[in-house]
XYZ file of N, CA and C in Angstrom:
435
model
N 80.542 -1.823 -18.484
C 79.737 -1.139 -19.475
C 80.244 0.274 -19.706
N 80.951 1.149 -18.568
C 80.989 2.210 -18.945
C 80.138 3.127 -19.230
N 80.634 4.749 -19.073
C 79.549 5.376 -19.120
C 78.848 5.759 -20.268
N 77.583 6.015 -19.952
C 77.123 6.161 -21.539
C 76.561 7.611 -21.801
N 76.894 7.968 -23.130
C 76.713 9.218 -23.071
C 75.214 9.638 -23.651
N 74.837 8.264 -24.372
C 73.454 8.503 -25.046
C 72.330 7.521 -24.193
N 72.201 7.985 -22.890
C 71.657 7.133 -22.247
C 70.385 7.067 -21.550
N 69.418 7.891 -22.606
C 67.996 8.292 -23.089
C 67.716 7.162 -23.301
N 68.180 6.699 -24.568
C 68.165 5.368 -25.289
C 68.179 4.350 -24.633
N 68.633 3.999 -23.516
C 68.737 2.832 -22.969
C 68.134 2.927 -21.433
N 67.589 3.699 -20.777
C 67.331 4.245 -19.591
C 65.450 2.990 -20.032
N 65.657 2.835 -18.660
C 64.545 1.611 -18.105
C 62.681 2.577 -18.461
N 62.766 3.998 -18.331
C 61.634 4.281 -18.313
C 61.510 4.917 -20.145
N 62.074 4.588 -20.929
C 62.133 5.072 -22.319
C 60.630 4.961 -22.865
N 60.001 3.685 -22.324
C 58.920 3.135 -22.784
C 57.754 3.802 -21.964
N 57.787 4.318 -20.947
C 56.963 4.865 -19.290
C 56.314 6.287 -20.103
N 54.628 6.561 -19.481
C 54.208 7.744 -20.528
C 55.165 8.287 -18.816
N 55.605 9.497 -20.001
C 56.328 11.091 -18.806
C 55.428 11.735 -17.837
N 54.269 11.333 -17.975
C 53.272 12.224 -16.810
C 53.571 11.017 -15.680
N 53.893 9.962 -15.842
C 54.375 8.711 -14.803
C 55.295 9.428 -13.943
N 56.523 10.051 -14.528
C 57.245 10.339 -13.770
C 57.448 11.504 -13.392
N 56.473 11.965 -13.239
C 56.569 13.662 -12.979
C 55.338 13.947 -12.088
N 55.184 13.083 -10.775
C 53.848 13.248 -9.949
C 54.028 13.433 -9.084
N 53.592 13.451 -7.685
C 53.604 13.903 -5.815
C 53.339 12.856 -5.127
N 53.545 12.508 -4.288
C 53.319 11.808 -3.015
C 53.734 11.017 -3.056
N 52.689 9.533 -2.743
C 53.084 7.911 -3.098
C 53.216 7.891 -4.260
N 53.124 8.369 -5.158
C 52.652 7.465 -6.807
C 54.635 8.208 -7.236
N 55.179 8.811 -6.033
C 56.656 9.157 -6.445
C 57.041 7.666 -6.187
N 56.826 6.958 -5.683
C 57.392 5.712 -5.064
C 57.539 4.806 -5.958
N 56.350 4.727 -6.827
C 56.171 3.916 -7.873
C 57.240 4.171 -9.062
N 57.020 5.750 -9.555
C 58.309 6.235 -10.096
C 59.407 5.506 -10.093
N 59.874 5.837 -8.529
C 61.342 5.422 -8.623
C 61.471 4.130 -8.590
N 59.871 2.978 -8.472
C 60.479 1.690 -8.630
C 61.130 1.519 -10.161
N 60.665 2.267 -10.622
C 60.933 2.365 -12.598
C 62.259 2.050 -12.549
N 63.293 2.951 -11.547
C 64.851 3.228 -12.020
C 65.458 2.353 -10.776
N 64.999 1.651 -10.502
C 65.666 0.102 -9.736
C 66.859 -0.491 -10.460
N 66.440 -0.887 -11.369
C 67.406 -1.873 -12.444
C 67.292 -0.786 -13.863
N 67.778 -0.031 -13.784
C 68.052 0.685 -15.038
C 69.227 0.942 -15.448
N 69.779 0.259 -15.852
C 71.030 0.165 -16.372
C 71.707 1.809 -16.599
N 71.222 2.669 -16.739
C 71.528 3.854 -16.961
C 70.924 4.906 -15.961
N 70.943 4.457 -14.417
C 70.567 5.434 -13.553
C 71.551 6.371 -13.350
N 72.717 6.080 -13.450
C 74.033 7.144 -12.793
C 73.889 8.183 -13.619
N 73.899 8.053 -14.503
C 74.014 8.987 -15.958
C 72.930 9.524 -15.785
N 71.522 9.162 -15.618
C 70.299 9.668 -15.707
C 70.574 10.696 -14.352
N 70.513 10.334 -13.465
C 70.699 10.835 -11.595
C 71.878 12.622 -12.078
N 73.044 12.139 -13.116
C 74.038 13.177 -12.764
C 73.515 13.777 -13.827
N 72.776 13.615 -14.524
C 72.387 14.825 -15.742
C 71.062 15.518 -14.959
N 70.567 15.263 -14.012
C 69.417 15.854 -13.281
C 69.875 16.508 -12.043
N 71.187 16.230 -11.544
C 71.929 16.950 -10.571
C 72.892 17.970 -11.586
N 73.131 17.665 -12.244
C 74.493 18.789 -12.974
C 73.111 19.938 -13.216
N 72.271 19.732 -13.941
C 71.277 20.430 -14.826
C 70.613 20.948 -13.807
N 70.368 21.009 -12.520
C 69.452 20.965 -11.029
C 68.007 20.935 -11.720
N 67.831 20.090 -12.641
C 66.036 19.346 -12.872
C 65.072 19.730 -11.814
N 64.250 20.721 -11.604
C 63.392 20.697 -10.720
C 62.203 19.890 -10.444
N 62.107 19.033 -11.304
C 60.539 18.733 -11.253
C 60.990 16.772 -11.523
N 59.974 15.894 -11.350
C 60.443 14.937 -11.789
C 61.145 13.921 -11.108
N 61.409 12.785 -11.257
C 62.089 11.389 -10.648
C 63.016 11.521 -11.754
N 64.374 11.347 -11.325
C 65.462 10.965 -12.179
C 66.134 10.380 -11.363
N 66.648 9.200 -11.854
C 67.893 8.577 -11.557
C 67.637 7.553 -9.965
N 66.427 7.744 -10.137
C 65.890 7.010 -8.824
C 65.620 8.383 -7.783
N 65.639 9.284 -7.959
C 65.324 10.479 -6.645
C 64.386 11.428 -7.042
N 63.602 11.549 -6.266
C 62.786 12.630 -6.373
C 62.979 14.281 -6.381
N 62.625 14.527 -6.620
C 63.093 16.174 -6.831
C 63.274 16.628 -5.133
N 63.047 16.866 -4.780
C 63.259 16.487 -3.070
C 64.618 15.880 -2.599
N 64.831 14.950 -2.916
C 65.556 14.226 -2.578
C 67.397 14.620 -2.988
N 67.022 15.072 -4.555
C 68.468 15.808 -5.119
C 68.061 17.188 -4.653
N 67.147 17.614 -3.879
C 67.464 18.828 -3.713
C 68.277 18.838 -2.291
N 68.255 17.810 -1.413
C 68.591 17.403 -0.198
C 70.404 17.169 -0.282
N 69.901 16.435 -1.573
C 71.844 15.545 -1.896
C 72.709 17.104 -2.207
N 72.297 17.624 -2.543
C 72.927 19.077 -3.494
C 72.979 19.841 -2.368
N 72.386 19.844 -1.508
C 72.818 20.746 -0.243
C 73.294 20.060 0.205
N 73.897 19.068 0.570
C 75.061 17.940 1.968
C 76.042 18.267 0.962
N 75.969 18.104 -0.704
C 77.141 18.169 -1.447
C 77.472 19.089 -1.880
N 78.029 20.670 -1.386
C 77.847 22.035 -2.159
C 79.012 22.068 -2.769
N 80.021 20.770 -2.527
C 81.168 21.325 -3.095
C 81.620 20.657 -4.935
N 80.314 19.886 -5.120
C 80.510 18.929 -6.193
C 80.440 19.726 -7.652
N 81.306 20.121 -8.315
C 80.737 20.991 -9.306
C 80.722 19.981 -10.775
N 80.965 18.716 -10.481
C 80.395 17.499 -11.776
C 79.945 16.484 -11.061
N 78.745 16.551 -11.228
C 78.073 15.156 -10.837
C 78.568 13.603 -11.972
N 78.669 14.601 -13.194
C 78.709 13.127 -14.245
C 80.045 12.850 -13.603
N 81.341 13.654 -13.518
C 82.924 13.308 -13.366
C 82.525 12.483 -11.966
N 81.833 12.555 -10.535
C 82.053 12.264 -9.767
C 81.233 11.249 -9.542
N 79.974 10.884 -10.170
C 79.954 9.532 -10.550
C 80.084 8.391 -11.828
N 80.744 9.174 -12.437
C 81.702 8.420 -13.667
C 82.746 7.219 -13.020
N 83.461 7.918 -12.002
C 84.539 7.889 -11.629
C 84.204 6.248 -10.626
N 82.972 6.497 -9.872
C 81.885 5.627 -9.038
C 82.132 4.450 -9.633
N 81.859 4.617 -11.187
C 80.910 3.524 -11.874
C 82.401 2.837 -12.007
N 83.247 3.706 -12.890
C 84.550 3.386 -13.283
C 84.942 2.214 -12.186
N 85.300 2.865 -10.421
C 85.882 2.284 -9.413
C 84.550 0.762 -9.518
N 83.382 0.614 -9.318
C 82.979 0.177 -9.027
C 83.465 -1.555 -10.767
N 83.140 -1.002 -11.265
C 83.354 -2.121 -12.838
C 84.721 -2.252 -12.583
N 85.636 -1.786 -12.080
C 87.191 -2.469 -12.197
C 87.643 -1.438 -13.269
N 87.037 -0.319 -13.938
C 87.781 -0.200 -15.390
C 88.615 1.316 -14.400
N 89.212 2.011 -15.660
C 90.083 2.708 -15.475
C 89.562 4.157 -15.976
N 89.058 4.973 -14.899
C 88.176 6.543 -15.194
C 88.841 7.110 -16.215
N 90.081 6.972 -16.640
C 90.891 7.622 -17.922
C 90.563 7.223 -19.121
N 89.612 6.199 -18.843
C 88.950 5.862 -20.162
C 87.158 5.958 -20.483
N 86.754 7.324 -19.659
C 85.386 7.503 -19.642
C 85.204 8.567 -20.761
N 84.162 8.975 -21.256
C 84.285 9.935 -22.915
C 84.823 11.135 -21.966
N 85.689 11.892 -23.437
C 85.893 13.183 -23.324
C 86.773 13.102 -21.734
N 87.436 11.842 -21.373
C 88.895 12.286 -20.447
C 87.908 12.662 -19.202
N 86.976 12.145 -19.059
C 86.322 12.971 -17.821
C 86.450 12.116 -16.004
N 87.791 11.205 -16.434
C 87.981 10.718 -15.033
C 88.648 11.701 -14.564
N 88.923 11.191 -12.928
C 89.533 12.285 -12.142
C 91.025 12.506 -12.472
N 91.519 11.969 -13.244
C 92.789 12.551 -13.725
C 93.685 12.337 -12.203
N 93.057 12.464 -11.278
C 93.811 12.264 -10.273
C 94.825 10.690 -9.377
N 94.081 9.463 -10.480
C 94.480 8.591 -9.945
C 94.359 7.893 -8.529
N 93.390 8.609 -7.811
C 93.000 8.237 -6.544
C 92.085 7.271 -6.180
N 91.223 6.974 -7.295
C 90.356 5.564 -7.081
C 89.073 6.111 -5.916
N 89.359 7.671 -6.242
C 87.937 7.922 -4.783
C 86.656 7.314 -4.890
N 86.147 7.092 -6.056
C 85.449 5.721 -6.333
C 83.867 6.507 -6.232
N 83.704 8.034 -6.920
C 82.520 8.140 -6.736
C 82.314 9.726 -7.746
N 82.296 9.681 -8.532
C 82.412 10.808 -9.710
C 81.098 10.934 -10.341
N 81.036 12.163 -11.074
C 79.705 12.442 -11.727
C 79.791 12.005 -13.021
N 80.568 10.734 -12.978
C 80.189 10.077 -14.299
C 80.051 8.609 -14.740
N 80.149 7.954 -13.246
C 79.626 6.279 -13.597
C 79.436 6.131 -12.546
N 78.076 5.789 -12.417
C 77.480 5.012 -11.018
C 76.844 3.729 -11.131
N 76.846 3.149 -12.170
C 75.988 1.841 -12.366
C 76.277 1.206 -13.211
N 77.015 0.309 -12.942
C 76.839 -1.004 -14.049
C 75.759 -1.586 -14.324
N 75.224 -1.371 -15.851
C 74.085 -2.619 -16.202
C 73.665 -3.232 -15.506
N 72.875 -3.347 -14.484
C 72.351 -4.344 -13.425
C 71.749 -5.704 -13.963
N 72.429 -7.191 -13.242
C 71.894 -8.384 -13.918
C 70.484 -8.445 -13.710
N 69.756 -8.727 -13.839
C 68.489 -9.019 -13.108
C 68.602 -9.449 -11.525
N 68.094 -8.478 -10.929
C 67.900 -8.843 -9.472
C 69.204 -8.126 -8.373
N 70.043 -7.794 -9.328
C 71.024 -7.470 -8.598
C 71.425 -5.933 -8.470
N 71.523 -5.454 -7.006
C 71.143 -4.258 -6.195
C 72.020 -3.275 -6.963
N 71.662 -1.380 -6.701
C 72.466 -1.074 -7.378
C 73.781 -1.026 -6.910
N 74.828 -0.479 -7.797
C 75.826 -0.256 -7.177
C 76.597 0.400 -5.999
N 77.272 -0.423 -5.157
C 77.725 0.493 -4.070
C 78.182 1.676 -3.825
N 78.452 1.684 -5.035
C 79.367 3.168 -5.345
C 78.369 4.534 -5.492
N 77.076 4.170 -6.113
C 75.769 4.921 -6.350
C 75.403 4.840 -5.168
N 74.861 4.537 -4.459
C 74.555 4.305 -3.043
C 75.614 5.612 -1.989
N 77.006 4.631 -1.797
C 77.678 5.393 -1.490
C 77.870 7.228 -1.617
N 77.319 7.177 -3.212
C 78.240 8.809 -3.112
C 76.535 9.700 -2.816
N 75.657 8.963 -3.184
C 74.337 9.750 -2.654
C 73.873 9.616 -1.360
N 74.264 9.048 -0.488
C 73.951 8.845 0.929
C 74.845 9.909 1.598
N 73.956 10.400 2.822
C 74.147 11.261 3.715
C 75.578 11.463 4.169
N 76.105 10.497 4.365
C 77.691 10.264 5.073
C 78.512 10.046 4.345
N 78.367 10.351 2.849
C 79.404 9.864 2.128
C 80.377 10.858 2.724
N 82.396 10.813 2.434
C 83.129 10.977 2.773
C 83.517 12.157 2.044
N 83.905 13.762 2.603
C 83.979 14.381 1.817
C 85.139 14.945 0.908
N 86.397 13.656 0.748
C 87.439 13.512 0.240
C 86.618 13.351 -1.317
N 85.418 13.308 -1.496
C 84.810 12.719 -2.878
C 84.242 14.201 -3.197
N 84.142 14.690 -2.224
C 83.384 16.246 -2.936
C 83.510 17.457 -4.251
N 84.492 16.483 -4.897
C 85.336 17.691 -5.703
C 85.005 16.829 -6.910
C-alpha cells in the first residue's frame, strides 16, 4: 500500500466523535482499540510523534506512551522517514519510492523509518512487525536516525 500522505481520509477512527479519543484512564483503552486494524496507524502514530501531539490517542498510543517512546528515542529527528522506511521493509517495496524521496536513501533495509509502519491490515491480522518493532523499548539503536 505504501505510505499515505492523506491519511485522515482513510484512518479507522474518521467516523469516531473526537471527544472518544481524547479521554483518561480505561476509556484510553477503548481508544486505542479504535487503531488496531487501521490501515493508516504508522502515518497517524508519526504525524503525532513528529508534531509531539500532547493530548489524545494517535496511532494506537496514548499521550503517555509517545511521551515514553520520544524519550528511549532522542535521536529520531523523522518519525514519518523512520517509519516509512518500517512499512517500506515490512511490504517488500523499495523506501526510494515513498512521496517526496523520503526513504533512507541509505539502502540499508533498517526496516523502521518515520514513514511506513503498516500495511493495510487484512481483517484479523496483527499489526506490523516493523510498527511493533521500532516502538518497543529495545528496538536497536542502528534505527535511531
Amino acid at each position: 500500500m505504501g505510505w499515505v500522505t492523506d491519511w485522515n481520509a482513510k484512518a479507522a477512527c474518521r467516523t469516531t466523535d473526537p471527544d472518544d479519543l481524547f479521554v483518561q484512564g480505561a476509556a484510553q483503552n477503548r481508544a486505542k482499540a479504535v487503531c488496531g486494524a487501521c490501515p493508516v496507524r504508522a502515518e497517524c502514530l508519526a504525524d503525532a510523534l513528529d508534531s509531539r501531539a500532547e493530548f489524545g490517542v494517535w496511532g494506537g498510543m496514548t499521550e503517555r506512551e509517545r511521551r515514553a517512546l520520544l524519550r528511549r528515542r532522542p535521536t529520531v529527528t523523522s518519525w514519518r522517514r523512520l517509519l516509512a522506511t518500517a512499512k517500506a521493509e515490512y511490504e517488500g517495496t523499495d523506501t526510494a519510492a515513498t512521496p517526496h524521496g523520503t526513504g533512507t536513501g541509505a539502502g540499508t533495509g533498517a526496516g523502521a523509518g518515520g514513514q511506513g509502519a503498516a500495511a493495510r491490515p487484512e481483517p484479523g491480522r496483527p499489526v506490523p512487525p516493523a510498527v511493533t518493532h521500532l516502538t518497543s523499548r529495545h528496538a536497536p539503536e542502528r534505527l535511531a536516525s
